[in-house]
Short mmCIF file of C-alpha atoms in Angstrom, two decimals:
data_model
loop_
_atom_site.label_atom_id
_atom_site.label_comp_id
_atom_site.label_asym_id
_atom_site.label_seq_id
_atom_site.Cartn_x
_atom_site.Cartn_y
_atom_site.Cartn_z
CA ALA A 1 -4.50 11.33 -12.94
CA GLN A 2 -2.32 8.65 -12.37
CA THR A 3 -4.06 5.35 -12.59
CA VAL A 4 -2.84 1.65 -12.19
CA THR A 5 -4.93 -1.18 -13.74
CA GLN A 6 -4.90 -5.19 -12.70
CA SER A 7 -7.12 -6.87 -15.00
CA GLN A 8 -6.78 -10.23 -12.98
CA PRO A 9 -8.67 -10.54 -9.94
CA GLU A 10 -7.87 -14.04 -8.97
CA MET A 11 -5.25 -16.59 -10.54
CA SER A 12 -3.83 -19.85 -9.52
CA VAL A 13 -0.52 -21.52 -10.29
CA GLN A 14 1.32 -24.85 -8.98
CA GLU A 15 3.96 -25.67 -6.65
CA ALA A 16 7.44 -25.16 -8.54
CA GLU A 17 6.01 -23.58 -12.00
CA THR A 18 6.43 -19.98 -13.30
CA VAL A 19 3.58 -17.42 -12.98
CA THR A 20 3.15 -14.07 -14.48
CA LEU A 21 0.61 -10.99 -13.01
CA SER A 22 -0.39 -8.33 -15.16
CA CYS A 23 -0.02 -4.71 -14.23
CA THR A 24 -1.08 -1.48 -16.50
CA TYR A 25 -0.70 2.08 -15.71
CA ASP A 26 -0.64 5.26 -17.28
CA THR A 27 0.76 8.61 -16.22
CA SER A 28 2.05 12.19 -17.55
CA GLU A 29 5.13 11.76 -16.12
CA ASN A 30 8.43 10.56 -17.39
CA ASN A 31 10.15 9.87 -14.17
CA TYR A 32 8.37 7.47 -11.54
CA TYR A 33 7.87 4.66 -9.97
CA LEU A 34 6.97 1.11 -10.13
CA PHE A 35 6.24 -1.52 -6.78
CA TRP A 36 5.03 -4.50 -6.15
CA TYR A 37 3.82 -5.09 -3.36
CA LYS A 38 2.73 -8.53 -1.33
CA GLN A 39 -0.32 -8.84 0.69
CA PRO A 40 -0.14 -12.42 2.72
CA PRO A 41 -3.14 -13.64 4.57
CA SER A 42 -1.71 -11.75 7.81
CA ARG A 43 -2.02 -8.66 5.98
CA GLN A 44 0.89 -7.22 6.46
CA MET A 45 1.95 -5.41 3.41
CA ILE A 46 5.47 -6.57 2.04
CA LEU A 47 7.13 -4.53 -1.09
CA VAL A 48 8.13 -7.64 -3.56
CA ILE A 49 10.36 -5.23 -6.39
CA ARG A 50 10.46 -1.56 -7.09
CA GLN A 51 11.65 -0.40 -10.70
CA GLU A 52 12.66 3.05 -11.87
CA ALA A 53 11.17 4.72 -14.80
CA TYR A 54 14.68 5.67 -16.21
CA LYS A 55 16.01 2.43 -15.70
CA GLN A 56 15.80 0.49 -19.25
CA GLN A 57 16.92 -2.61 -16.98
CA ASN A 58 14.29 -4.99 -15.32
CA ALA A 59 14.45 -5.32 -11.71
CA THR A 60 14.97 -9.12 -10.51
CA GLU A 61 14.98 -10.38 -6.46
CA ASN A 62 15.65 -13.45 -6.16
CA ARG A 63 12.33 -15.44 -7.71
CA PHE A 64 10.80 -12.01 -8.75
CA SER A 65 11.24 -10.30 -11.54
CA VAL A 66 9.48 -7.98 -13.87
CA ASN A 67 8.70 -6.91 -17.03
CA PHE A 68 8.49 -3.31 -17.49
CA GLN A 69 7.39 -2.26 -20.96
CA LYS A 70 7.28 1.77 -21.00
CA ALA A 71 6.15 2.92 -23.86
CA ALA A 72 3.31 -0.05 -23.40
CA LYS A 73 2.67 0.91 -19.69
CA SER A 74 3.06 -2.46 -18.86
CA PHE A 75 4.50 -3.56 -15.90
CA SER A 76 4.17 -7.27 -15.13
CA LEU A 77 5.61 -9.57 -12.20
CA LYS A 78 6.74 -13.25 -12.77
CA ILE A 79 7.20 -15.27 -10.25
CA SER A 80 9.26 -18.27 -10.64
CA ASP A 81 9.99 -21.31 -8.66
CA SER A 82 6.56 -20.76 -6.84
CA GLN A 83 5.82 -21.80 -3.37
CA LEU A 84 2.91 -22.38 -1.50
CA GLY A 85 4.57 -19.09 0.96
CA ASP A 86 3.85 -16.82 -2.03
CA THR A 87 0.01 -17.04 -1.90
CA ALA A 88 -1.04 -13.50 -0.89
CA MET A 89 -2.70 -10.63 -2.57
CA TYR A 90 -0.54 -9.20 -4.99
CA PHE A 91 -0.61 -5.13 -5.93
CA CYS A 92 0.69 -3.20 -8.25
CA ALA A 93 1.58 0.38 -7.71
CA LEU A 94 2.92 3.94 -9.39
CA ARG A 95 4.41 6.73 -7.16
CA GLY A 96 5.37 9.61 -9.54
CA GLY A 97 8.41 10.81 -9.02
CA GLY A 98 7.46 14.71 -8.29
CA ALA A 99 7.48 16.13 -4.73
CA THR A 100 3.69 14.82 -4.11
CA ASN A 101 4.94 11.38 -3.45
CA LYS A 102 1.95 9.76 -3.81
CA LEU A 103 1.24 5.70 -4.20
CA ILE A 104 -1.58 4.97 -6.40
CA PHE A 105 -2.58 0.69 -5.82
CA GLY A 106 -4.15 -1.44 -8.12
CA THR A 107 -6.97 -3.53 -7.29
CA GLY A 108 -4.83 -6.43 -6.25
CA THR A 109 -4.22 -10.28 -7.69
CA LEU A 110 -4.96 -13.02 -5.68
CA LEU A 111 -2.78 -15.51 -6.39
CA ALA A 112 -3.09 -19.31 -5.17
CA VAL A 113 0.06 -21.24 -5.18
CA GLN A 114 -1.57 -24.93 -4.98
CA PRO A 115 0.11 -27.87 -3.63
CA ASP B 1 14.69 -1.36 13.18
CA ALA B 2 11.27 -2.23 14.32
CA GLY B 3 9.56 -0.96 11.31
CA VAL B 4 6.68 1.05 11.58
CA ILE B 5 4.69 0.34 14.55
CA GLN B 6 0.37 0.49 14.78
CA SER B 7 -1.51 0.24 17.66
CA PRO B 8 -4.06 -1.12 18.36
CA ARG B 9 -4.18 -4.24 16.40
CA HIS B 10 -7.35 -4.69 16.98
CA GLU B 11 -10.46 -2.41 17.87
CA VAL B 12 -14.09 -2.97 18.32
CA THR B 13 -16.39 0.00 19.06
CA GLU B 14 -19.97 0.95 19.41
CA MET B 15 -21.18 3.07 16.43
CA GLY B 16 -21.23 6.47 17.75
CA GLN B 17 -17.56 6.40 20.19
CA GLU B 18 -14.72 7.65 18.67
CA VAL B 19 -11.83 6.25 17.67
CA THR B 20 -7.98 6.78 17.81
CA LEU B 21 -5.84 5.16 16.02
CA ARG B 22 -2.02 5.30 16.49
CA CYS B 23 1.28 5.24 14.33
CA LYS B 24 4.93 5.13 14.99
CA PRO B 25 7.29 5.97 11.30
CA ILE B 26 10.35 4.32 10.65
CA SER B 27 13.27 6.18 12.02
CA GLY B 28 14.53 8.75 9.88
CA HIS B 29 11.51 8.62 7.44
CA ASN B 30 10.01 12.11 6.53
CA SER B 31 6.79 11.22 5.22
CA LEU B 32 4.11 8.93 6.97
CA PHE B 33 0.76 7.67 4.88
CA TRP B 34 -2.49 6.55 6.34
CA TYR B 35 -3.99 3.96 3.89
CA ARG B 36 -7.66 2.48 4.35
CA GLN B 37 -8.53 -1.23 3.00
CA THR B 38 -11.65 -2.92 2.42
CA MET B 39 -13.13 -5.10 -0.25
CA MET B 40 -15.03 -2.81 -1.98
CA ARG B 41 -12.95 0.01 -2.73
CA GLY B 42 -9.38 -1.60 -2.01
CA LEU B 43 -6.43 0.46 -1.23
CA GLU B 44 -6.91 3.82 -0.47
CA LEU B 45 -4.65 6.87 0.60
CA LEU B 46 -6.58 8.82 3.51
CA ILE B 47 -3.55 11.73 3.84
CA TYR B 48 0.02 12.38 4.09
CA PHE B 49 2.56 13.82 5.78
CA ASN B 50 6.09 15.45 4.44
CA ASN B 51 8.33 16.51 7.76
CA ASN B 52 5.12 16.30 10.49
CA VAL B 53 2.89 18.67 7.94
CA PRO B 54 0.28 17.49 5.93
CA ILE B 55 0.41 18.00 2.45
CA ASP B 56 -2.75 15.84 0.76
CA ASP B 57 -5.78 15.25 2.84
CA SER B 58 -7.97 14.51 0.01
CA GLY B 59 -8.94 10.91 0.84
CA MET B 60 -9.96 11.68 3.97
CA PRO B 61 -13.83 10.40 3.86
CA GLU B 62 -15.47 13.59 5.49
CA ASP B 63 -15.38 15.42 8.83
CA ARG B 64 -15.65 12.77 10.81
CA PHE B 65 -12.06 12.20 9.82
CA SER B 66 -8.75 13.59 11.33
CA ALA B 67 -4.96 13.21 11.55
CA LYS B 68 -2.22 14.88 13.57
CA MET B 69 1.05 14.57 13.68
CA PRO B 70 2.33 16.20 16.26
CA ASN B 71 6.64 15.11 15.79
CA ALA B 72 8.34 13.26 13.37
CA SER B 73 7.94 9.81 15.30
CA PHE B 74 4.06 9.76 16.17
CA SER B 75 0.81 10.55 14.17
CA THR B 76 -3.05 9.49 14.66
CA LEU B 77 -5.91 9.21 12.85
CA LYS B 78 -8.98 9.54 14.40
CA ILE B 79 -12.64 9.21 13.84
CA GLN B 80 -15.59 11.13 15.75
CA PRO B 81 -18.24 9.77 15.67
CA SER B 82 -17.53 6.45 14.20
CA GLU B 83 -20.13 5.12 11.76
CA PRO B 84 -20.30 1.11 10.47
CA ARG B 85 -19.13 1.98 7.06
CA ASP B 86 -15.61 3.33 9.04
CA SER B 87 -15.00 -0.88 10.02
CA ALA B 88 -12.09 -1.56 7.75
CA VAL B 89 -8.29 -2.43 8.08
CA TYR B 90 -5.85 0.95 8.39
CA PHE B 91 -2.98 0.99 7.49
CA CYS B 92 0.10 3.10 8.30
CA ALA B 93 2.92 3.79 6.21
CA SER B 94 6.56 5.61 6.07
CA SER B 95 8.85 6.05 3.79
CA SER B 96 12.07 8.37 2.42
CA ARG B 97 12.54 9.98 -1.18
CA LEU B 98 15.02 7.35 -1.31
CA VAL B 99 13.63 4.01 -0.66
CA GLY B 100 10.26 2.50 -0.88
CA ARG B 101 7.05 2.33 1.66
CA ASP B 102 6.88 0.79 4.64
CA PHE B 103 3.64 -0.83 5.92
CA GLY B 104 2.51 -1.12 9.38
CA PRO B 105 0.86 -4.14 10.25
CA GLY B 106 -2.82 -2.46 10.60
CA THR B 107 -5.49 -1.90 12.46
CA ARG B 108 -8.22 -3.98 12.19
CA LEU B 109 -11.22 -1.64 12.77
CA THR B 110 -14.94 -3.11 13.63
CA VAL B 111 -17.55 -0.20 14.25
CA LEU B 112 -20.96 -2.28 15.31
#
């Protein structure tokens, strides 16, 4: 079975600082995909960043980057230069590489950016 | 592209009533997903379709829930009869194998 674990229910960071959100996962597959989604108060689920397991290079999208440790099954999200608009719930998600196409979510981390 | 479209955005109904949630996926996406989000259980996958065919409905809570996808541009999730414990935000999402999943804005359902 595939599982995703986010051990930080809530985090807080000062504006302009850097914060790292943790995620660990478990899967028996060798080829899979990992995602971070952001859910602001509007409830919209927004894809922040994705990582293919076969790629060793960590994905980066502007101020968002990941630290993908395949052997440790760890997939943390780093947000640099935090902005007030980054305040949201962040979900880590795992999708198997096979035909199943199911996306498994963690329980989320609520990030509050303080002015 | 308008993204995934869901309607209604909010629904308030009384216990025992039938509720129908609607979804229009992004054109060209061949997979469609229904999720439910609650404080207690987080995001749960209810059912998903590939090419309009239901692939996995193991997340559907019980027979009161049913989903259909009559064509590539439309899907419904029906609850009959509804119960207060069905109150949640229901998301529809679509994807193709080459891109990440796009979510709709969600339908907030309240069953009194």
